[in-house]
mmCIF file with all atom_site columns, C-alpha atoms in Angstrom:
data_model
loop_
_atom_site.group_PDB
_atom_site.id
_atom_site.type_symbol
_atom_site.label_atom_id
_atom_site.label_alt_id
_atom_site.label_comp_id
_atom_site.label_asym_id
_atom_site.label_entity_id
_atom_site.label_seq_id
_atom_site.pdbx_PDB_ins_code
_atom_site.Cartn_x
_atom_site.Cartn_y
_atom_site.Cartn_z
_atom_site.occupancy
_atom_site.B_iso_or_equiv
_atom_site.pdbx_formal_charge
_atom_site.auth_seq_id
_atom_site.auth_comp_id
_atom_site.auth_asym_id
_atom_site.auth_atom_id
_atom_site.pdbx_PDB_model_num
ATOM 1   C CA . UNK A 1 1   ? 197.217 -90.586 -65.676 1.00 36.00 ? 14  UNK A CA 1
ATOM 2   C CA . UNK A 1 2   ? 196.337 -88.200 -63.534 1.00 49.00 ? 15  UNK A CA 1
ATOM 3   C CA . UNK A 1 3   ? 193.533 -86.115 -64.499 1.00 62.00 ? 16  UNK A CA 1
ATOM 4   C CA . UNK A 1 4   ? 194.173 -82.250 -64.535 1.00 72.00 ? 17  UNK A CA 1
ATOM 5   C CA . UNK A 1 5   ? 192.607 -79.523 -61.807 1.00 81.00 ? 18  UNK A CA 1
ATOM 6   C CA . UNK A 1 6   ? 189.845 -77.228 -62.632 1.00 86.00 ? 19  UNK A CA 1
ATOM 7   C CA . UNK A 1 7   ? 190.508 -73.893 -61.626 1.00 86.00 ? 20  UNK A CA 1
ATOM 8   C CA . UNK A 1 8   ? 188.446 -73.568 -59.724 1.00 89.00 ? 21  UNK A CA 1
ATOM 9   C CA . UNK A 1 9   ? 189.269 -77.062 -57.234 1.00 91.00 ? 22  UNK A CA 1
ATOM 10  C CA . UNK A 1 10  ? 192.935 -75.487 -58.066 1.00 92.00 ? 23  UNK A CA 1
ATOM 11  C CA . UNK A 1 11  ? 192.540 -72.449 -56.508 1.00 94.00 ? 24  UNK A CA 1
ATOM 12  C CA . UNK A 1 12  ? 191.309 -73.524 -53.258 1.00 95.00 ? 25  UNK A CA 1
ATOM 13  C CA . UNK A 1 13  ? 194.334 -74.627 -51.957 1.00 95.00 ? 26  UNK A CA 1
ATOM 14  C CA . UNK A 1 14  ? 196.852 -71.454 -52.447 1.00 96.00 ? 27  UNK A CA 1
ATOM 15  C CA . UNK A 1 15  ? 193.412 -69.164 -51.408 1.00 95.00 ? 28  UNK A CA 1
ATOM 16  C CA . UNK A 1 16  ? 193.703 -70.915 -48.258 1.00 96.00 ? 29  UNK A CA 1
ATOM 17  C CA . UNK A 1 17  ? 197.255 -70.905 -47.812 1.00 96.00 ? 30  UNK A CA 1
ATOM 18  C CA . UNK A 1 18  ? 197.364 -67.283 -49.309 1.00 96.00 ? 31  UNK A CA 1
ATOM 19  C CA . UNK A 1 19  ? 194.699 -66.134 -47.034 1.00 95.00 ? 32  UNK A CA 1
ATOM 20  C CA . UNK A 1 20  ? 196.626 -67.819 -43.758 1.00 96.00 ? 33  UNK A CA 1
ATOM 21  C CA . UNK A 1 21  ? 199.506 -65.892 -44.942 1.00 95.00 ? 34  UNK A CA 1
ATOM 22  C CA . UNK A 1 22  ? 197.728 -62.878 -44.929 1.00 93.00 ? 35  UNK A CA 1
ATOM 23  C CA . UNK A 1 23  ? 196.158 -63.173 -40.923 1.00 94.00 ? 36  UNK A CA 1
ATOM 24  C CA . UNK A 1 24  ? 199.723 -64.190 -40.061 1.00 94.00 ? 37  UNK A CA 1
ATOM 25  C CA . UNK A 1 25  ? 201.033 -61.419 -40.725 1.00 93.00 ? 38  UNK A CA 1
ATOM 26  C CA . UNK A 1 26  ? 197.783 -59.184 -39.712 1.00 92.00 ? 39  UNK A CA 1
ATOM 27  C CA . UNK A 1 27  ? 198.421 -60.435 -36.276 1.00 93.00 ? 40  UNK A CA 1
ATOM 28  C CA . UNK A 1 28  ? 201.719 -60.081 -36.125 1.00 93.00 ? 41  UNK A CA 1
ATOM 29  C CA . UNK A 1 29  ? 201.664 -56.603 -37.290 1.00 91.00 ? 42  UNK A CA 1
ATOM 30  C CA . UNK A 1 30  ? 198.628 -56.453 -33.779 1.00 92.00 ? 43  UNK A CA 1
ATOM 31  C CA . UNK A 1 31  ? 200.793 -57.428 -32.033 1.00 92.00 ? 44  UNK A CA 1
ATOM 32  C CA . UNK A 1 32  ? 204.268 -55.559 -32.283 1.00 92.00 ? 45  UNK A CA 1
ATOM 33  C CA . UNK A 1 33  ? 201.809 -52.643 -32.267 1.00 89.00 ? 46  UNK A CA 1
ATOM 34  C CA . UNK A 1 34  ? 198.180 -52.883 -33.094 1.00 86.00 ? 47  UNK A CA 1
ATOM 35  C CA . UNK A 1 35  ? 199.419 -49.099 -35.310 1.00 85.00 ? 48  UNK A CA 1
ATOM 36  C CA . UNK A 1 36  ? 200.879 -51.187 -38.255 1.00 87.00 ? 49  UNK A CA 1
ATOM 37  C CA . UNK A 1 37  ? 197.202 -51.539 -39.202 1.00 86.00 ? 50  UNK A CA 1
ATOM 38  C CA . UNK A 1 38  ? 196.314 -48.677 -40.279 1.00 81.00 ? 51  UNK A CA 1
ATOM 39  C CA . UNK A 1 39  ? 199.553 -47.996 -41.783 1.00 83.00 ? 52  UNK A CA 1
ATOM 40  C CA . UNK A 1 40  ? 200.758 -47.661 -45.619 1.00 81.00 ? 53  UNK A CA 1
ATOM 41  C CA . UNK A 1 41  ? 203.623 -49.358 -46.044 1.00 86.00 ? 54  UNK A CA 1
ATOM 42  C CA . UNK A 1 42  ? 202.521 -52.078 -44.165 1.00 89.00 ? 55  UNK A CA 1
ATOM 43  C CA . UNK A 1 43  ? 199.481 -52.609 -46.492 1.00 86.00 ? 56  UNK A CA 1
ATOM 44  C CA . UNK A 1 44  ? 202.010 -51.799 -49.300 1.00 90.00 ? 57  UNK A CA 1
ATOM 45  C CA . UNK A 1 45  ? 204.411 -54.734 -48.123 1.00 91.00 ? 58  UNK A CA 1
ATOM 46  C CA . UNK A 1 46  ? 200.642 -57.258 -47.463 1.00 89.00 ? 59  UNK A CA 1
ATOM 47  C CA . UNK A 1 47  ? 200.142 -55.722 -51.153 1.00 90.00 ? 60  UNK A CA 1
ATOM 48  C CA . UNK A 1 48  ? 203.247 -57.513 -52.783 1.00 92.00 ? 61  UNK A CA 1
ATOM 49  C CA . UNK A 1 49  ? 203.258 -60.455 -51.444 1.00 92.00 ? 62  UNK A CA 1
ATOM 50  C CA . UNK A 1 50  ? 199.950 -61.022 -51.584 1.00 92.00 ? 63  UNK A CA 1
ATOM 51  C CA . UNK A 1 51  ? 200.703 -59.923 -56.157 1.00 91.00 ? 64  UNK A CA 1
ATOM 52  C CA . UNK A 1 52  ? 203.877 -62.589 -55.517 1.00 94.00 ? 65  UNK A CA 1
ATOM 53  C CA . UNK A 1 53  ? 201.734 -65.588 -54.021 1.00 95.00 ? 66  UNK A CA 1
ATOM 54  C CA . UNK A 1 54  ? 198.990 -65.257 -56.441 1.00 94.00 ? 67  UNK A CA 1
ATOM 55  C CA . UNK A 1 55  ? 201.522 -65.346 -59.555 1.00 94.00 ? 68  UNK A CA 1
ATOM 56  C CA . UNK A 1 56  ? 203.782 -67.832 -58.057 1.00 96.00 ? 69  UNK A CA 1
ATOM 57  C CA . UNK A 1 57  ? 200.340 -70.079 -57.441 1.00 95.00 ? 70  UNK A CA 1
ATOM 58  C CA . UNK A 1 58  ? 199.044 -69.196 -60.795 1.00 94.00 ? 71  UNK A CA 1
ATOM 59  C CA . UNK A 1 59  ? 202.569 -70.298 -62.553 1.00 94.00 ? 72  UNK A CA 1
ATOM 60  C CA . UNK A 1 60  ? 202.711 -73.134 -60.402 1.00 94.00 ? 73  UNK A CA 1
ATOM 61  C CA . UNK A 1 61  ? 199.270 -74.342 -61.427 1.00 93.00 ? 74  UNK A CA 1
ATOM 62  C CA . UNK A 1 62  ? 200.093 -73.591 -65.063 1.00 92.00 ? 75  UNK A CA 1
ATOM 63  C CA . UNK A 1 63  ? 203.137 -76.006 -65.087 1.00 92.00 ? 76  UNK A CA 1
ATOM 64  C CA . UNK A 1 64  ? 201.162 -78.490 -63.861 1.00 91.00 ? 77  UNK A CA 1
ATOM 65  C CA . UNK A 1 65  ? 198.421 -78.670 -66.480 1.00 90.00 ? 78  UNK A CA 1
ATOM 66  C CA . UNK A 1 66  ? 200.549 -78.813 -69.425 1.00 87.00 ? 79  UNK A CA 1
ATOM 67  C CA . UNK A 1 67  ? 202.516 -74.849 -69.244 1.00 87.00 ? 80  UNK A CA 1
ATOM 68  C CA . UNK A 1 68  ? 200.226 -73.147 -71.021 1.00 89.00 ? 81  UNK A CA 1
ATOM 69  C CA . UNK A 1 69  ? 196.348 -71.291 -69.791 1.00 91.00 ? 82  UNK A CA 1
ATOM 70  C CA . UNK A 1 70  ? 194.116 -69.162 -71.256 1.00 90.00 ? 83  UNK A CA 1
ATOM 71  C CA . UNK A 1 71  ? 192.797 -65.850 -70.128 1.00 92.00 ? 84  UNK A CA 1
ATOM 72  C CA . UNK A 1 72  ? 189.749 -67.058 -69.186 1.00 93.00 ? 85  UNK A CA 1
ATOM 73  C CA . UNK A 1 73  ? 191.281 -69.970 -67.086 1.00 92.00 ? 86  UNK A CA 1
ATOM 74  C CA . UNK A 1 74  ? 194.146 -67.749 -65.458 1.00 93.00 ? 87  UNK A CA 1
ATOM 75  C CA . UNK A 1 75  ? 191.388 -65.693 -64.310 1.00 95.00 ? 88  UNK A CA 1
ATOM 76  C CA . UNK A 1 76  ? 189.031 -68.221 -63.019 1.00 94.00 ? 89  UNK A CA 1
ATOM 77  C CA . UNK A 1 77  ? 192.216 -70.027 -60.627 1.00 94.00 ? 90  UNK A CA 1
ATOM 78  C CA . UNK A 1 78  ? 192.733 -65.840 -59.629 1.00 95.00 ? 91  UNK A CA 1
ATOM 79  C CA . UNK A 1 79  ? 189.857 -64.887 -58.526 1.00 95.00 ? 92  UNK A CA 1
ATOM 80  C CA . UNK A 1 80  ? 188.795 -67.958 -56.416 1.00 96.00 ? 93  UNK A CA 1
ATOM 81  C CA . UNK A 1 81  ? 191.673 -68.118 -54.993 1.00 96.00 ? 94  UNK A CA 1
ATOM 82  C CA . UNK A 1 82  ? 191.583 -64.752 -54.351 1.00 95.00 ? 95  UNK A CA 1
ATOM 83  C CA . UNK A 1 83  ? 188.032 -65.083 -52.879 1.00 96.00 ? 96  UNK A CA 1
ATOM 84  C CA . UNK A 1 84  ? 189.300 -67.525 -50.331 1.00 96.00 ? 97  UNK A CA 1
ATOM 85  C CA . UNK A 1 85  ? 191.778 -65.282 -49.174 1.00 96.00 ? 98  UNK A CA 1
ATOM 86  C CA . UNK A 1 86  ? 189.745 -62.486 -48.775 1.00 94.00 ? 99  UNK A CA 1
ATOM 87  C CA . UNK A 1 87  ? 187.074 -64.587 -46.785 1.00 95.00 ? 100 UNK A CA 1
ATOM 88  C CA . UNK A 1 88  ? 189.568 -65.506 -44.106 1.00 96.00 ? 101 UNK A CA 1
ATOM 89  C CA . UNK A 1 89  ? 190.815 -62.446 -44.312 1.00 93.00 ? 102 UNK A CA 1
ATOM 90  C CA . UNK A 1 90  ? 187.633 -61.207 -43.602 1.00 94.00 ? 103 UNK A CA 1
ATOM 91  C CA . UNK A 1 91  ? 186.814 -63.895 -40.902 1.00 94.00 ? 104 UNK A CA 1
ATOM 92  C CA . UNK A 1 92  ? 190.334 -63.404 -39.362 1.00 94.00 ? 105 UNK A CA 1
ATOM 93  C CA . UNK A 1 93  ? 189.900 -59.585 -38.851 1.00 91.00 ? 106 UNK A CA 1
ATOM 94  C CA . UNK A 1 94  ? 186.635 -59.801 -37.370 1.00 93.00 ? 107 UNK A CA 1
ATOM 95  C CA . UNK A 1 95  ? 187.828 -61.916 -34.407 1.00 93.00 ? 108 UNK A CA 1
ATOM 96  C CA . UNK A 1 96  ? 190.677 -59.479 -33.715 1.00 92.00 ? 109 UNK A CA 1
ATOM 97  C CA . UNK A 1 97  ? 188.043 -56.394 -33.886 1.00 90.00 ? 110 UNK A CA 1
ATOM 98  C CA . UNK A 1 98  ? 185.223 -57.793 -32.344 1.00 89.00 ? 111 UNK A CA 1
ATOM 99  C CA . UNK A 1 99  ? 186.749 -60.621 -30.292 1.00 92.00 ? 112 UNK A CA 1
ATOM 100 C CA . UNK A 1 100 ? 190.315 -60.312 -29.441 1.00 92.00 ? 113 UNK A CA 1
ATOM 101 C CA . UNK A 1 101 ? 190.303 -56.660 -29.158 1.00 90.00 ? 114 UNK A CA 1
ATOM 102 C CA . UNK A 1 102 ? 187.130 -54.679 -29.320 1.00 90.00 ? 115 UNK A CA 1
ATOM 103 C CA . UNK A 1 103 ? 188.504 -51.704 -29.016 1.00 88.00 ? 116 UNK A CA 1
ATOM 104 C CA . UNK A 1 104 ? 191.149 -51.505 -32.028 1.00 87.00 ? 117 UNK A CA 1
ATOM 105 C CA . UNK A 1 105 ? 188.330 -50.491 -34.129 1.00 86.00 ? 118 UNK A CA 1
ATOM 106 C CA . UNK A 1 106 ? 188.634 -47.115 -32.166 1.00 84.00 ? 119 UNK A CA 1
ATOM 107 C CA . UNK A 1 107 ? 192.069 -47.378 -32.341 1.00 86.00 ? 120 UNK A CA 1
ATOM 108 C CA . UNK A 1 108 ? 192.325 -47.582 -35.568 1.00 85.00 ? 121 UNK A CA 1
ATOM 109 C CA . UNK A 1 109 ? 189.323 -45.527 -36.774 1.00 83.00 ? 122 UNK A CA 1
ATOM 110 C CA . UNK A 1 110 ? 191.391 -42.697 -35.208 1.00 83.00 ? 123 UNK A CA 1
ATOM 111 C CA . UNK A 1 111 ? 194.074 -42.897 -37.146 1.00 84.00 ? 124 UNK A CA 1
ATOM 112 C CA . UNK A 1 112 ? 193.102 -43.580 -39.902 1.00 82.00 ? 125 UNK A CA 1
ATOM 113 C CA . UNK A 1 113 ? 190.765 -40.298 -39.133 1.00 81.00 ? 126 UNK A CA 1
ATOM 114 C CA . UNK A 1 114 ? 194.429 -38.538 -38.731 1.00 83.00 ? 127 UNK A CA 1
ATOM 115 C CA . UNK A 1 115 ? 195.891 -39.613 -41.802 1.00 80.00 ? 128 UNK A CA 1
ATOM 116 C CA . UNK A 1 116 ? 193.088 -38.058 -43.226 1.00 78.00 ? 129 UNK A CA 1
ATOM 117 C CA . UNK A 1 117 ? 193.397 -34.719 -42.427 1.00 79.00 ? 130 UNK A CA 1
ATOM 118 C CA . UNK A 1 118 ? 197.346 -34.996 -42.791 1.00 81.00 ? 131 UNK A CA 1
ATOM 119 C CA . UNK A 1 119 ? 196.617 -36.325 -46.489 1.00 80.00 ? 132 UNK A CA 1
ATOM 120 C CA . UNK A 1 120 ? 194.305 -33.307 -46.930 1.00 79.00 ? 133 UNK A CA 1
ATOM 121 C CA . UNK A 1 121 ? 197.176 -30.718 -44.915 1.00 78.00 ? 134 UNK A CA 1
ATOM 122 C CA . UNK A 1 122 ? 199.366 -32.019 -47.700 1.00 77.00 ? 135 UNK A CA 1
ATOM 123 C CA . UNK A 1 123 ? 197.313 -30.736 -50.697 1.00 78.00 ? 136 UNK A CA 1
ATOM 124 C CA . UNK A 1 124 ? 197.393 -27.413 -49.113 1.00 74.00 ? 137 UNK A CA 1
ATOM 125 C CA . UNK A 1 125 ? 193.973 -27.696 -47.250 1.00 70.00 ? 138 UNK A CA 1
ATOM 126 C CA . UNK A 1 126 ? 193.416 -27.347 -44.271 1.00 72.00 ? 139 UNK A CA 1
ATOM 127 C CA . UNK A 1 127 ? 191.482 -29.139 -41.249 1.00 66.00 ? 140 UNK A CA 1
ATOM 128 C CA . UNK A 1 128 ? 190.212 -25.734 -39.480 1.00 71.00 ? 141 UNK A CA 1
ATOM 129 C CA . UNK A 1 129 ? 188.861 -24.687 -42.759 1.00 72.00 ? 142 UNK A CA 1
ATOM 130 C CA . UNK A 1 130 ? 186.119 -27.343 -42.567 1.00 71.00 ? 143 UNK A CA 1
ATOM 131 C CA . UNK A 1 131 ? 183.008 -26.766 -40.451 1.00 75.00 ? 144 UNK A CA 1
ATOM 132 C CA . UNK A 1 132 ? 183.163 -28.751 -37.302 1.00 74.00 ? 145 UNK A CA 1
ATOM 133 C CA . UNK A 1 133 ? 179.855 -30.773 -38.485 1.00 78.00 ? 146 UNK A CA 1
ATOM 134 C CA . UNK A 1 134 ? 181.981 -32.029 -41.615 1.00 78.00 ? 147 UNK A CA 1
ATOM 135 C CA . UNK A 1 135 ? 185.082 -33.828 -39.515 1.00 74.00 ? 148 UNK A CA 1
ATOM 136 C CA . UNK A 1 136 ? 182.383 -35.211 -36.885 1.00 80.00 ? 149 UNK A CA 1
ATOM 137 C CA . UNK A 1 137 ? 181.263 -36.724 -40.215 1.00 82.00 ? 150 UNK A CA 1
ATOM 138 C CA . UNK A 1 138 ? 184.198 -38.038 -41.746 1.00 79.00 ? 151 UNK A CA 1
ATOM 139 C CA . UNK A 1 139 ? 185.681 -39.137 -37.728 1.00 78.00 ? 152 UNK A CA 1
ATOM 140 C CA . UNK A 1 140 ? 182.025 -41.243 -38.637 1.00 80.00 ? 153 UNK A CA 1
ATOM 141 C CA . UNK A 1 141 ? 183.088 -42.326 -42.243 1.00 81.00 ? 154 UNK A CA 1
ATOM 142 C CA . UNK A 1 142 ? 186.143 -43.672 -41.207 1.00 78.00 ? 155 UNK A CA 1
ATOM 143 C CA . UNK A 1 143 ? 185.173 -44.835 -37.842 1.00 77.00 ? 156 UNK A CA 1
ATOM 144 C CA . UNK A 1 144 ? 182.438 -47.120 -39.473 1.00 82.00 ? 157 UNK A CA 1
ATOM 145 C CA . UNK A 1 145 ? 184.808 -49.183 -41.804 1.00 83.00 ? 158 UNK A CA 1
ATOM 146 C CA . UNK A 1 146 ? 185.845 -50.559 -38.469 1.00 82.00 ? 159 UNK A CA 1
ATOM 147 C CA . UNK A 1 147 ? 182.104 -52.322 -37.489 1.00 85.00 ? 160 UNK A CA 1
ATOM 148 C CA . UNK A 1 148 ? 181.001 -55.196 -38.338 1.00 87.00 ? 161 UNK A CA 1
ATOM 149 C CA . UNK A 1 149 ? 178.412 -53.853 -41.011 1.00 89.00 ? 162 UNK A CA 1
ATOM 150 C CA . UNK A 1 150 ? 181.702 -51.925 -42.279 1.00 88.00 ? 163 UNK A CA 1
ATOM 151 C CA . UNK A 1 151 ? 183.834 -54.981 -42.779 1.00 90.00 ? 164 UNK A CA 1
ATOM 152 C CA . UNK A 1 152 ? 180.995 -57.079 -44.579 1.00 91.00 ? 165 UNK A CA 1
ATOM 153 C CA . UNK A 1 153 ? 180.050 -54.061 -47.141 1.00 92.00 ? 166 UNK A CA 1
ATOM 154 C CA . UNK A 1 154 ? 183.856 -53.819 -47.301 1.00 90.00 ? 167 UNK A CA 1
ATOM 155 C CA . UNK A 1 155 ? 184.499 -56.681 -48.469 1.00 93.00 ? 168 UNK A CA 1
ATOM 156 C CA . UNK A 1 156 ? 181.441 -56.756 -50.341 1.00 92.00 ? 169 UNK A CA 1
ATOM 157 C CA . UNK A 1 157 ? 182.747 -53.593 -52.584 1.00 93.00 ? 170 UNK A CA 1
ATOM 158 C CA . UNK A 1 158 ? 186.380 -55.768 -52.497 1.00 92.00 ? 171 UNK A CA 1
ATOM 159 C CA . UNK A 1 159 ? 184.753 -58.049 -54.511 1.00 94.00 ? 172 UNK A CA 1
ATOM 160 C CA . UNK A 1 160 ? 185.004 -56.023 -57.635 1.00 95.00 ? 173 UNK A CA 1
ATOM 161 C CA . UNK A 1 161 ? 188.230 -55.075 -56.313 1.00 93.00 ? 174 UNK A CA 1
ATOM 162 C CA . UNK A 1 162 ? 189.397 -58.623 -56.210 1.00 93.00 ? 175 UNK A CA 1
ATOM 163 C CA . UNK A 1 163 ? 187.918 -58.963 -59.770 1.00 95.00 ? 176 UNK A CA 1
ATOM 164 C CA . UNK A 1 164 ? 190.124 -56.546 -61.396 1.00 95.00 ? 177 UNK A CA 1
ATOM 165 C CA . UNK A 1 165 ? 192.992 -57.749 -59.969 1.00 93.00 ? 178 UNK A CA 1
ATOM 166 C CA . UNK A 1 166 ? 192.474 -61.515 -61.297 1.00 94.00 ? 179 UNK A CA 1
ATOM 167 C CA . UNK A 1 167 ? 192.186 -59.400 -64.678 1.00 95.00 ? 180 UNK A CA 1
ATOM 168 C CA . UNK A 1 168 ? 195.673 -58.248 -64.151 1.00 94.00 ? 181 UNK A CA 1
ATOM 169 C CA . UNK A 1 169 ? 196.955 -61.812 -62.806 1.00 94.00 ? 182 UNK A CA 1
ATOM 170 C CA . UNK A 1 170 ? 195.637 -63.547 -64.907 1.00 94.00 ? 183 UNK A CA 1
ATOM 171 C CA . UNK A 1 171 ? 197.240 -61.270 -67.834 1.00 94.00 ? 184 UNK A CA 1
ATOM 172 C CA . UNK A 1 172 ? 200.358 -62.097 -66.461 1.00 92.00 ? 185 UNK A CA 1
ATOM 173 C CA . UNK A 1 173 ? 199.472 -65.594 -66.143 1.00 91.00 ? 186 UNK A CA 1
ATOM 174 C CA . UNK A 1 174 ? 198.076 -66.519 -69.278 1.00 90.00 ? 187 UNK A CA 1
ATOM 175 C CA . UNK A 1 175 ? 200.583 -67.813 -72.124 1.00 85.00 ? 188 UNK A CA 1
ATOM 176 C CA . UNK A 1 176 ? 199.814 -69.358 -75.390 1.00 81.00 ? 189 UNK A CA 1
ATOM 177 C CA . UNK A 1 177 ? 200.320 -72.822 -76.827 1.00 75.00 ? 190 UNK A CA 1
ATOM 178 C CA . UNK A 1 178 ? 201.870 -70.797 -80.735 1.00 73.00 ? 191 UNK A CA 1
ATOM 179 C CA . UNK A 1 179 ? 202.606 -74.573 -81.904 1.00 69.00 ? 192 UNK A CA 1
ATOM 180 C CA . UNK A 1 180 ? 198.718 -74.684 -82.213 1.00 68.00 ? 193 UNK A CA 1
ATOM 181 C CA . UNK A 1 181 ? 199.089 -71.659 -84.559 1.00 63.00 ? 194 UNK A CA 1
ATOM 182 C CA . UNK A 1 182 ? 198.674 -72.564 -88.823 1.00 60.00 ? 195 UNK A CA 1
#
């Protein structure tokens, strides 16, 4: 009889697969139009694909281990798969922003700043009402997101977000064997 893999072992292949798909979407968007990387709808599409894939692979793993999975097992599987895909995505973005197209962080930083100003204006605030120093500080902070240190810090914060996503997915994936209830 084949021995079941631990959640950590089982999460490696789906994590790599999801990471490579995420990386492919990023590069496709870059080659079509680099500003797509800063658009909200592209991010939304990527998140939907990401959730669908992790749930698909999680259900596949659950069926491999007998059709039932505890919350802890589902969380471990989800978190490791998400973490691995995040590492692959980080490596790809570092390559894209610092090797392939070093001017891209400036373009995306300007786009993020413009989007922040548009959002402020949609809430009734005017960019003209802010002191020039504060506008420059906003511009610098949005540009910093795309530096190497900004990307690494974003990944560190992302680990917390990955854990929250893994908790949600684990709640979806868990399935208790009710035949054991007496």
